[in-house]
mmCIF file of C-alpha atoms in Angstrom:
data_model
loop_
_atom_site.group_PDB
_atom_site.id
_atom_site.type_symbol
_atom_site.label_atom_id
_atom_site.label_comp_id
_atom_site.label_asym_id
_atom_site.label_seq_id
_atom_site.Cartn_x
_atom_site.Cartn_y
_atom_site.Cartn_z
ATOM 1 C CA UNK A 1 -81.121 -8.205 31.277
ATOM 2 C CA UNK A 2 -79.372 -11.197 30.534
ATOM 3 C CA UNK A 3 -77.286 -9.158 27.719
ATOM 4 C CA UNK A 4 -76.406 -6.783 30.511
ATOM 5 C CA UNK A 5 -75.531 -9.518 32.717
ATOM 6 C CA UNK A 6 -72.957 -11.105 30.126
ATOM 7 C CA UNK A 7 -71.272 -8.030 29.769
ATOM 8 C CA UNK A 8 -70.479 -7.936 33.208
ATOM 9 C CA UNK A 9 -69.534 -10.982 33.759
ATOM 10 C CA UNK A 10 -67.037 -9.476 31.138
ATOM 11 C CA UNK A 11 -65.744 -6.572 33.146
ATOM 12 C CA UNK A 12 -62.390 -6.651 34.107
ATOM 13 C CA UNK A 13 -62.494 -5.965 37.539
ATOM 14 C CA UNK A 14 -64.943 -8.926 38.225
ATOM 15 C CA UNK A 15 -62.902 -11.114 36.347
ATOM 16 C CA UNK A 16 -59.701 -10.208 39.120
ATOM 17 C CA UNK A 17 -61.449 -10.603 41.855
ATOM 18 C CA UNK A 18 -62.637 -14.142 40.781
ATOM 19 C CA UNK A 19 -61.235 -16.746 42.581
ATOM 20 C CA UNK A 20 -61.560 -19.759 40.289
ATOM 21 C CA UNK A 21 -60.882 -18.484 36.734
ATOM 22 C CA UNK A 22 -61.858 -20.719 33.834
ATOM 23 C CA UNK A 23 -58.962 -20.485 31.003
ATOM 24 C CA UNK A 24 -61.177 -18.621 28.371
ATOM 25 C CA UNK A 25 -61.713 -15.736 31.363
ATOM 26 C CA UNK A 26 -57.827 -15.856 32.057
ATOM 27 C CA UNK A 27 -57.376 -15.190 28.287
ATOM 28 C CA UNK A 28 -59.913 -12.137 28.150
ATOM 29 C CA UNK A 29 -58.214 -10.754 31.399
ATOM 30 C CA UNK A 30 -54.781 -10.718 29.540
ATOM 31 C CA UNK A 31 -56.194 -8.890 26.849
ATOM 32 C CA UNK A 32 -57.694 -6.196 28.909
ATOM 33 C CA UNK A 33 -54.601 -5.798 30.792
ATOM 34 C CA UNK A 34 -52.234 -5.476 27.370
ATOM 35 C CA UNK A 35 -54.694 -3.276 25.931
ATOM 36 C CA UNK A 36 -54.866 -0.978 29.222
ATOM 37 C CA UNK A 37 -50.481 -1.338 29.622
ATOM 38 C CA UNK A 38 -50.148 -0.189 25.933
ATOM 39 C CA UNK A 39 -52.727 3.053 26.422
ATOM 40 C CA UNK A 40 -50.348 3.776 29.153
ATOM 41 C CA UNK A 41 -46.902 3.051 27.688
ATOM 42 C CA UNK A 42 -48.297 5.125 24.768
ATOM 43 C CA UNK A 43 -49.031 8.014 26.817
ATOM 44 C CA UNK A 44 -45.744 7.955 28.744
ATOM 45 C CA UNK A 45 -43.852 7.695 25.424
ATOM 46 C CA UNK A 46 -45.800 11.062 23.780
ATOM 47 C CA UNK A 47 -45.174 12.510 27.230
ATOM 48 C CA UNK A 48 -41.314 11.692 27.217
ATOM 49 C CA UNK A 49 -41.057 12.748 23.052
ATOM 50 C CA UNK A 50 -43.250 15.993 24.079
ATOM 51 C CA UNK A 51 -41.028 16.627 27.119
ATOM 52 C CA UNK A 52 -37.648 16.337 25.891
ATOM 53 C CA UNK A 53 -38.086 15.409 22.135
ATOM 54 C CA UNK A 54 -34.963 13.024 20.332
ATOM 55 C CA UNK A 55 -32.129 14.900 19.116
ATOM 56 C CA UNK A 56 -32.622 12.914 15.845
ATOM 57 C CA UNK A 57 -33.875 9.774 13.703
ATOM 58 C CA UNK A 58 -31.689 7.327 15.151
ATOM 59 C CA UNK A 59 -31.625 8.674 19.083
ATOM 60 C CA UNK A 60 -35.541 8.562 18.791
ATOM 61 C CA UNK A 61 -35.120 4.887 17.121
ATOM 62 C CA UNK A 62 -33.219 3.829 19.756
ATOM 63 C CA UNK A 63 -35.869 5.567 22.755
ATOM 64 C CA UNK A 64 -38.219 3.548 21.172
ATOM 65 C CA UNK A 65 -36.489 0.101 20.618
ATOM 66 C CA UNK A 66 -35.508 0.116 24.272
ATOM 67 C CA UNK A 67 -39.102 1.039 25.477
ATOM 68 C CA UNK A 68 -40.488 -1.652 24.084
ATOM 69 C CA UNK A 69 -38.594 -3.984 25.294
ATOM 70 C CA UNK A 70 -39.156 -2.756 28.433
ATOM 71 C CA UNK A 71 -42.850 -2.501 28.390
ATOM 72 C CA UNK A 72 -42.575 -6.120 27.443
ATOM 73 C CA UNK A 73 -40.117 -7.181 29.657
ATOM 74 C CA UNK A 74 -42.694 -5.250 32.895
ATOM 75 C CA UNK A 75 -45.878 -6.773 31.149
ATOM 76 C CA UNK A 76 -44.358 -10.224 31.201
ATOM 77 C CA UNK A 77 -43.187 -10.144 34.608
ATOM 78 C CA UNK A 78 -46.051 -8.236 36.227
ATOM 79 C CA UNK A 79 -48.784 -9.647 34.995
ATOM 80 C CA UNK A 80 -48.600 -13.610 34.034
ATOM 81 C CA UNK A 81 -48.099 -14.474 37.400
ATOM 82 C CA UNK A 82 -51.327 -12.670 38.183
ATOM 83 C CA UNK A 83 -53.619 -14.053 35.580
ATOM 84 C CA UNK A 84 -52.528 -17.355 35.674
ATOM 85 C CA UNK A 85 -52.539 -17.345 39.733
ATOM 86 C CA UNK A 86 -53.476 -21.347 39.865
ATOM 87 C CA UNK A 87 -50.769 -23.672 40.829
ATOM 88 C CA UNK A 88 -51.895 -25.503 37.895
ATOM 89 C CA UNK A 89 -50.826 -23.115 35.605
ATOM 90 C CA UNK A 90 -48.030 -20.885 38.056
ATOM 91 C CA UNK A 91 -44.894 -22.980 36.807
ATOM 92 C CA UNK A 92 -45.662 -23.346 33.405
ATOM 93 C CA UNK A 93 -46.429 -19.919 32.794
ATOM 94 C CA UNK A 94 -43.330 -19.045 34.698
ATOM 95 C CA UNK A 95 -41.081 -21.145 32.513
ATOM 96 C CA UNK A 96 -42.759 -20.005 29.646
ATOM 97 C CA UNK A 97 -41.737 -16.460 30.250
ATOM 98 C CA UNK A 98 -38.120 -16.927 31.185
ATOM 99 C CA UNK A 99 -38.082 -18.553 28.229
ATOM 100 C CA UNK A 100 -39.605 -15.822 26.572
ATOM 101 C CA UNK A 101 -37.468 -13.666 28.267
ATOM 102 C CA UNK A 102 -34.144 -15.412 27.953
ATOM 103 C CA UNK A 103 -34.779 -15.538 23.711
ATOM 104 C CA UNK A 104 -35.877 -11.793 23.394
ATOM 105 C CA UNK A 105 -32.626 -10.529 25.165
ATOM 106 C CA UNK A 106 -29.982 -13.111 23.812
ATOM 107 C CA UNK A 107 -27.741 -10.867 22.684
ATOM 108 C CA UNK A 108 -27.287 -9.177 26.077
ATOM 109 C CA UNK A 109 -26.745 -12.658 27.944
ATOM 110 C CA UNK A 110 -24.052 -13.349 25.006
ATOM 111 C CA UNK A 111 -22.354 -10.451 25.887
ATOM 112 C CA UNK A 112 -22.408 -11.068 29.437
ATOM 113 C CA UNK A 113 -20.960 -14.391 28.670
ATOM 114 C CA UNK A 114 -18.917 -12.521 26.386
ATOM 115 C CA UNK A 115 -17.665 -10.161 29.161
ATOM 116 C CA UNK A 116 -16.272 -13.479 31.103
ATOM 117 C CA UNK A 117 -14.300 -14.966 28.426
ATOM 118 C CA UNK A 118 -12.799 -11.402 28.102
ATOM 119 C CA UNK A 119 -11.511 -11.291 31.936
ATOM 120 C CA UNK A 120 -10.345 -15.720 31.905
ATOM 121 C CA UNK A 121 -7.511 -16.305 31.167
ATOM 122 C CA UNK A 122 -7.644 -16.633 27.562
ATOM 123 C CA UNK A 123 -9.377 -12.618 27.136
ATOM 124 C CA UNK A 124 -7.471 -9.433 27.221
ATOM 125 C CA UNK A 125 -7.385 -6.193 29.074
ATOM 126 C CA UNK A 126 -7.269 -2.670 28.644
ATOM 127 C CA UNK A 127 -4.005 -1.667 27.304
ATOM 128 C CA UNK A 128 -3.485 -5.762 24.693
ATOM 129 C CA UNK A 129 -3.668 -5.002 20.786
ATOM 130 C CA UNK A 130 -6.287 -7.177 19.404
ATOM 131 C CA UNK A 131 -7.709 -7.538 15.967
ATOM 132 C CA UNK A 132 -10.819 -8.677 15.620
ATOM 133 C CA UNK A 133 -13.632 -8.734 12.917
ATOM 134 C CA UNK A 134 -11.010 -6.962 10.230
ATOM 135 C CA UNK A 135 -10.230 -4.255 12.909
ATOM 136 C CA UNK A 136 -7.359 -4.164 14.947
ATOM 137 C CA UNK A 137 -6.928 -1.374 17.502
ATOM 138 C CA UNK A 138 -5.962 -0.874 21.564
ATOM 139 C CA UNK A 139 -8.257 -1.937 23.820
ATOM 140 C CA UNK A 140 -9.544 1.281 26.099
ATOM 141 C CA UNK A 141 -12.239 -0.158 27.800
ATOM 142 C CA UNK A 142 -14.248 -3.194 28.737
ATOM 143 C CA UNK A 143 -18.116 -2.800 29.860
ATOM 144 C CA UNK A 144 -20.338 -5.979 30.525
ATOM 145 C CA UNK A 145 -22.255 -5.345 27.447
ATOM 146 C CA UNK A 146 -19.065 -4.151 24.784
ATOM 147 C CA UNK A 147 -15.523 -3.206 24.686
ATOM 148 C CA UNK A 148 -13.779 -0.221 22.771
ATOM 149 C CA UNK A 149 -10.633 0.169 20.454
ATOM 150 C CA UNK A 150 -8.888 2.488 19.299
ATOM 151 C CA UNK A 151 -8.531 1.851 15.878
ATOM 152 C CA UNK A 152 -5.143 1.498 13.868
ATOM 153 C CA UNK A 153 -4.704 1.993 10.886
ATOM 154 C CA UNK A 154 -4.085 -1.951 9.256
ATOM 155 C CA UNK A 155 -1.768 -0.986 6.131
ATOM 156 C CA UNK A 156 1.669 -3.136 6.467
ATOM 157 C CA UNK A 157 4.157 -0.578 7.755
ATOM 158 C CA UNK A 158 2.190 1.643 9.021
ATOM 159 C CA UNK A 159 0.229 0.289 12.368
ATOM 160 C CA UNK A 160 -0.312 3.622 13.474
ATOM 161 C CA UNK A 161 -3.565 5.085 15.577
ATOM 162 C CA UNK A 162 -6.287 7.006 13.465
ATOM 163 C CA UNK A 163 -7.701 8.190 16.990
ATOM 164 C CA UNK A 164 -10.935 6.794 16.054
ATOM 165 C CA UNK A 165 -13.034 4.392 18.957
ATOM 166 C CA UNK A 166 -14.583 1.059 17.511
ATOM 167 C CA UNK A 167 -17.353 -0.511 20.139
ATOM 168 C CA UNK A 168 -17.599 -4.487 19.919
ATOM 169 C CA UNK A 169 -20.512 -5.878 21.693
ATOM 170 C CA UNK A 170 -18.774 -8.360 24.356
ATOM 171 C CA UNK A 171 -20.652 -11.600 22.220
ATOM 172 C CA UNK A 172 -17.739 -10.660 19.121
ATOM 173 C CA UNK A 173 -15.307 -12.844 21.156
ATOM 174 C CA UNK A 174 -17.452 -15.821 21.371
ATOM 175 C CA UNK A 175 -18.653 -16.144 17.840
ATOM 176 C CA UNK A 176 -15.505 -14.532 15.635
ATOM 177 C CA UNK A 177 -11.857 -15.346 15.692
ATOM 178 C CA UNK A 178 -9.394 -12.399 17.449
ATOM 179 C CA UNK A 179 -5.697 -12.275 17.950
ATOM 180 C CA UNK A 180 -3.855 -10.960 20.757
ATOM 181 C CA UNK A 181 -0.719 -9.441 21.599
ATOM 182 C CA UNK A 182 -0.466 -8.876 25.367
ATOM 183 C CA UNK A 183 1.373 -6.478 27.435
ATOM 184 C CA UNK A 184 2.855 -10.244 28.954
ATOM 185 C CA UNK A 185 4.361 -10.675 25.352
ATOM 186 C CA UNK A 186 4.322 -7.558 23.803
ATOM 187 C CA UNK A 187 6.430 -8.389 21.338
ATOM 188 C CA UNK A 188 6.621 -9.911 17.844
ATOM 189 C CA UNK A 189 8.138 -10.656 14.530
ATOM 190 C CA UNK A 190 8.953 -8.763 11.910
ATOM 191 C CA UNK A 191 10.105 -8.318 8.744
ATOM 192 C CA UNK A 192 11.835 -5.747 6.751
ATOM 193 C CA UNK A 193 12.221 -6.997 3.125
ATOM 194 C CA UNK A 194 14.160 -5.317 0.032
ATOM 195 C CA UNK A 195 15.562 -6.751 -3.050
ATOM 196 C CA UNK A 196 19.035 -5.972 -5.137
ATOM 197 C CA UNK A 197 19.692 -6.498 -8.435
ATOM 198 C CA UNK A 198 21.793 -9.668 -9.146
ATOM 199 C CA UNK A 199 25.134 -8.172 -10.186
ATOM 200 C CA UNK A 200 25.372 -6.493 -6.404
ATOM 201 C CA UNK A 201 27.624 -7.842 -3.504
ATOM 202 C CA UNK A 202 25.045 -9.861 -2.005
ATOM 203 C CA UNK A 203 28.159 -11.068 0.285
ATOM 204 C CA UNK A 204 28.719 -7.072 1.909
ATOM 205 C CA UNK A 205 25.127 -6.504 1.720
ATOM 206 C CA UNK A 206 24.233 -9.218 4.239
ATOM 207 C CA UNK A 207 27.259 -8.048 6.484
ATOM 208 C CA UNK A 208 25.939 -4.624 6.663
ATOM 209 C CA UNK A 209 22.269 -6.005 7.480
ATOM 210 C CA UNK A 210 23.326 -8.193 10.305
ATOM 211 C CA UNK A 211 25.913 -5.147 11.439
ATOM 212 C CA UNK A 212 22.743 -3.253 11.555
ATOM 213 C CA UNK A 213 20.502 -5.631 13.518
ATOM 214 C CA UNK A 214 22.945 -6.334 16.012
ATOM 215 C CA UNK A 215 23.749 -3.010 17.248
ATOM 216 C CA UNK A 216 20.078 -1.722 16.479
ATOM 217 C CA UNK A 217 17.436 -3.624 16.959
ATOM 218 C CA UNK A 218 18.558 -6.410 19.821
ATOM 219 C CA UNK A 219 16.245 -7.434 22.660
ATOM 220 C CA UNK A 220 17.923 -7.630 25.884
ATOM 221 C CA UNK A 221 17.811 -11.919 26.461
ATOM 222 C CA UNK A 222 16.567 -11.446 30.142
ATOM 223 C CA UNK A 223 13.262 -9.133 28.967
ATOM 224 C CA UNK A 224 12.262 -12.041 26.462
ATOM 225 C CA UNK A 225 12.754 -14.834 28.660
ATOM 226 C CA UNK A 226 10.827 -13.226 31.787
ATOM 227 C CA UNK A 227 8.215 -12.209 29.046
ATOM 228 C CA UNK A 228 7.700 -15.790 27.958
ATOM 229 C CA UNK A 229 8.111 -17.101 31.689
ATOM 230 C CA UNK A 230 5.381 -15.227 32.653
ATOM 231 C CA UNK A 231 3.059 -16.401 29.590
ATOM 232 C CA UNK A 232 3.976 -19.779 30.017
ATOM 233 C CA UNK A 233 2.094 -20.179 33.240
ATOM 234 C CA UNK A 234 -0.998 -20.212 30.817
ATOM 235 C CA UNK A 235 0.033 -21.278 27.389
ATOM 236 C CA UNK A 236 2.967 -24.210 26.261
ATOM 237 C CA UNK A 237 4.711 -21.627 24.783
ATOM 238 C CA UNK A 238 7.901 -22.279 22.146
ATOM 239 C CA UNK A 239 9.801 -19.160 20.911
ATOM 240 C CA UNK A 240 12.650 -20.719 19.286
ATOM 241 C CA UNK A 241 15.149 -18.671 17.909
ATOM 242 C CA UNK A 242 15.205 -15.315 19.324
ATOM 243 C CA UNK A 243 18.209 -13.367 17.591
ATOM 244 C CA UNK A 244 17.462 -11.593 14.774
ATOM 245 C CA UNK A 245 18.420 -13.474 11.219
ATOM 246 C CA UNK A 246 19.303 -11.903 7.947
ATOM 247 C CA UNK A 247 17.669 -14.042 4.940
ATOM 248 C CA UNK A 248 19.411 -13.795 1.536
ATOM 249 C CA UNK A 249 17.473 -15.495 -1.557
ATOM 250 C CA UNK A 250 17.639 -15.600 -5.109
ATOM 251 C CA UNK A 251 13.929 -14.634 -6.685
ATOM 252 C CA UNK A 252 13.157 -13.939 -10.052
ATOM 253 C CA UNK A 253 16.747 -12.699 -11.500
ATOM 254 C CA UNK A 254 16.970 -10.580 -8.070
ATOM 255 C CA UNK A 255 18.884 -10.866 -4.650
ATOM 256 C CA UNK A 256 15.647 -10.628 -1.844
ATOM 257 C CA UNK A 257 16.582 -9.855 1.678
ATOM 258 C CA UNK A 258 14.456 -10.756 4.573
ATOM 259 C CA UNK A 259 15.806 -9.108 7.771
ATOM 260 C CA UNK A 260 13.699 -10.532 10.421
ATOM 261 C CA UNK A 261 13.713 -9.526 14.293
ATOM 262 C CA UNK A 262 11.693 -9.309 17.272
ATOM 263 C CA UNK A 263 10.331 -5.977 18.039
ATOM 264 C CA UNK A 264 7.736 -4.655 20.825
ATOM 265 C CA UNK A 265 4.612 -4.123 18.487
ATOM 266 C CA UNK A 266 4.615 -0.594 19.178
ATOM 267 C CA UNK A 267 7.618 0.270 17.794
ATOM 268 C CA UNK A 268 7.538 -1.908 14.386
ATOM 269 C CA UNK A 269 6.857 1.425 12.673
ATOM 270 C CA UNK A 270 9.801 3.159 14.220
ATOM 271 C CA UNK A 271 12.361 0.080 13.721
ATOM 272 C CA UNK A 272 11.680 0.300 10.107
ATOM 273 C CA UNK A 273 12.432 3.758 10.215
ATOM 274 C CA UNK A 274 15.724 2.727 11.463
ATOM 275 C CA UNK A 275 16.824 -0.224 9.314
ATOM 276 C CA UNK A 276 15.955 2.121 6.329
ATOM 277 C CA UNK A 277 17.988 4.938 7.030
ATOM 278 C CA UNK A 278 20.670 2.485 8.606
ATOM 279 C CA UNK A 279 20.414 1.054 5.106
ATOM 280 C CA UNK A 280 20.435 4.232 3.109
ATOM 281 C CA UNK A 281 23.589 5.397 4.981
ATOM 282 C CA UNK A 282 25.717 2.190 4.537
ATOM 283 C CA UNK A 283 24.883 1.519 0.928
ATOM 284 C CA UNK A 284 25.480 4.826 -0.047
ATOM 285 C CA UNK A 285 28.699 4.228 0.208
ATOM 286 C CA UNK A 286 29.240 0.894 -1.555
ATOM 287 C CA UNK A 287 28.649 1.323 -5.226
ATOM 288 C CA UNK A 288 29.373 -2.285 -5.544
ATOM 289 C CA UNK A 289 25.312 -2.534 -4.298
ATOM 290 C CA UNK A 290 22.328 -1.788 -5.821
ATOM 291 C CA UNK A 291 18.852 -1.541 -4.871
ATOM 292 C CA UNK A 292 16.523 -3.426 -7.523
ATOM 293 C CA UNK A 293 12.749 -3.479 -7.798
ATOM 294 C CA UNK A 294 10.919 -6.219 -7.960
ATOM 295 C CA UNK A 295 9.091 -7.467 -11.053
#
């Protein structure tokens, strides 16, 4: 009788309706309760694959991942205020389990932190070129969790979309480096390099190149300086010179030209495009210069 007695001084129910729990009964009423909540979360999950089963390996990874944290998240919540009803134990418990709660879901509070560096002052927006991680691309969207890219393609001279989307969870900006170009300065500085061989007219050659920036590739003054006007209310911003320059140096027994302007990022692809045929067209008829590859 006494046996029988023990065991029901055991049962679960008896236990909860207890008013003064000793810890050792609090402790066997937690594990009836996690051993009753995982018979049920187990049932709901065959239910759920039986119902409408994954559409493959890593859709039914990711049912699962996100149930469990779940079931823990619910089972932490529910019941440890319940078990540990004493005022004695209430606010422990309850920091305990924030805590708890807080480390198991870090990532997501990074990437709502994440999501408010984005939108200050020092983020981006939908519509900014970014490169982050290796990837640079046009940002399409921004979520509280992640934002999405669309990629483009990195090779110098090229910069052009591949029309894929790259996700970033939101945290990226808070633990890697990223560089912006916003639609408030949209554009940047370029390059356009090509060498001739030593015996050319270097002298014609750079006449021809600045002929060619000049009429081609100049940024009206009053775009740039409302451009940097408007970025300046954020950042102690210092363009400098803002014409474009034509570079001549002597390198390795050859004549190197740098032509260097500013160009809306968007178009870098397209101004090369220009400059060389620009090129092609005016050398052509000036035997006097010779194009020269580099060693």
């Amino acid at each position: 009788m006494k046996v029988f007695d023990f065991y029901l001084e055991l049962n679960p129910v008896e236990i909860l309706h207890s008013k003064e729990r000793t810890f050792s009964e609090n402790l066997i009423l937690l594990v009836y309760l996690f051993l009753i909540s995982l018979v049920i979360y187990r049932i709901i999950l065959f239910a759920v694959d039986t119902i409408k089963p994954a559409e493959n390996s890593q859709a039914q990874y990711n049912r699962r991942k996100i149930g469990r944290t779940i079931f823990a998240t619910v089972f932490t919540i529910s019941f440890l205020p319940l078990i540990f009803s004493s005022l004695n134990f209430l606010p422990t418990v309850m920091g305990l389990a924030a805590a708890g709660i807080v480390i198991s879901l870090k990532e997501v509070w990074l990437n709502i932190v994440g999501w408010f560096v984005i939108l200050g002052s020092n983020g981006f927006k939908v519509g900014d070129r970014i490169e982050i991680d290796h990837v640079m691309g046009d940002v399409v969207n921004i979520g509280l969790t992640k934002f999405s890219l669309v990629e483009i393609n990195p090779e110098h001279g090229f910069e052009q979309s591949t029309n894929r989307l790259v996700h970033f969870p939101n945290h990226h900006v808070i633990i890697q480096r990223y560089y912006v170009v916003s639609e408030k300065m949209n554009f940047v500085w370029d390059e356009f390099r090509f060498s001739l061989s030593v015996d050319s007219d270097w002298a014609k050659a750079e006449e021809i190149c600045n002929g060619i920036l000049k009429t081609e590739l100049i940024l009206a003054p009053e775009v740039i300086e409302d451009k940097i006007k408007e970025l300046s209310k954020n950042y102690l911003l210092r363009l400098g010179k803002r014409t474009p320059i034509v570079y001549t140096v002597l390198d390795k027994g050859l004549i190197v030209f740098s032509l260097r302007y500013l160009t809306p990022i968007r178009s870098k692809r397209m101004n090369r495009i220009i400059i060389s045929k620009a090129l092609l067209t005016a050398f052509k008829n000036e035997p006097a210069i010779k194009f020269e590859e580099p060693k």
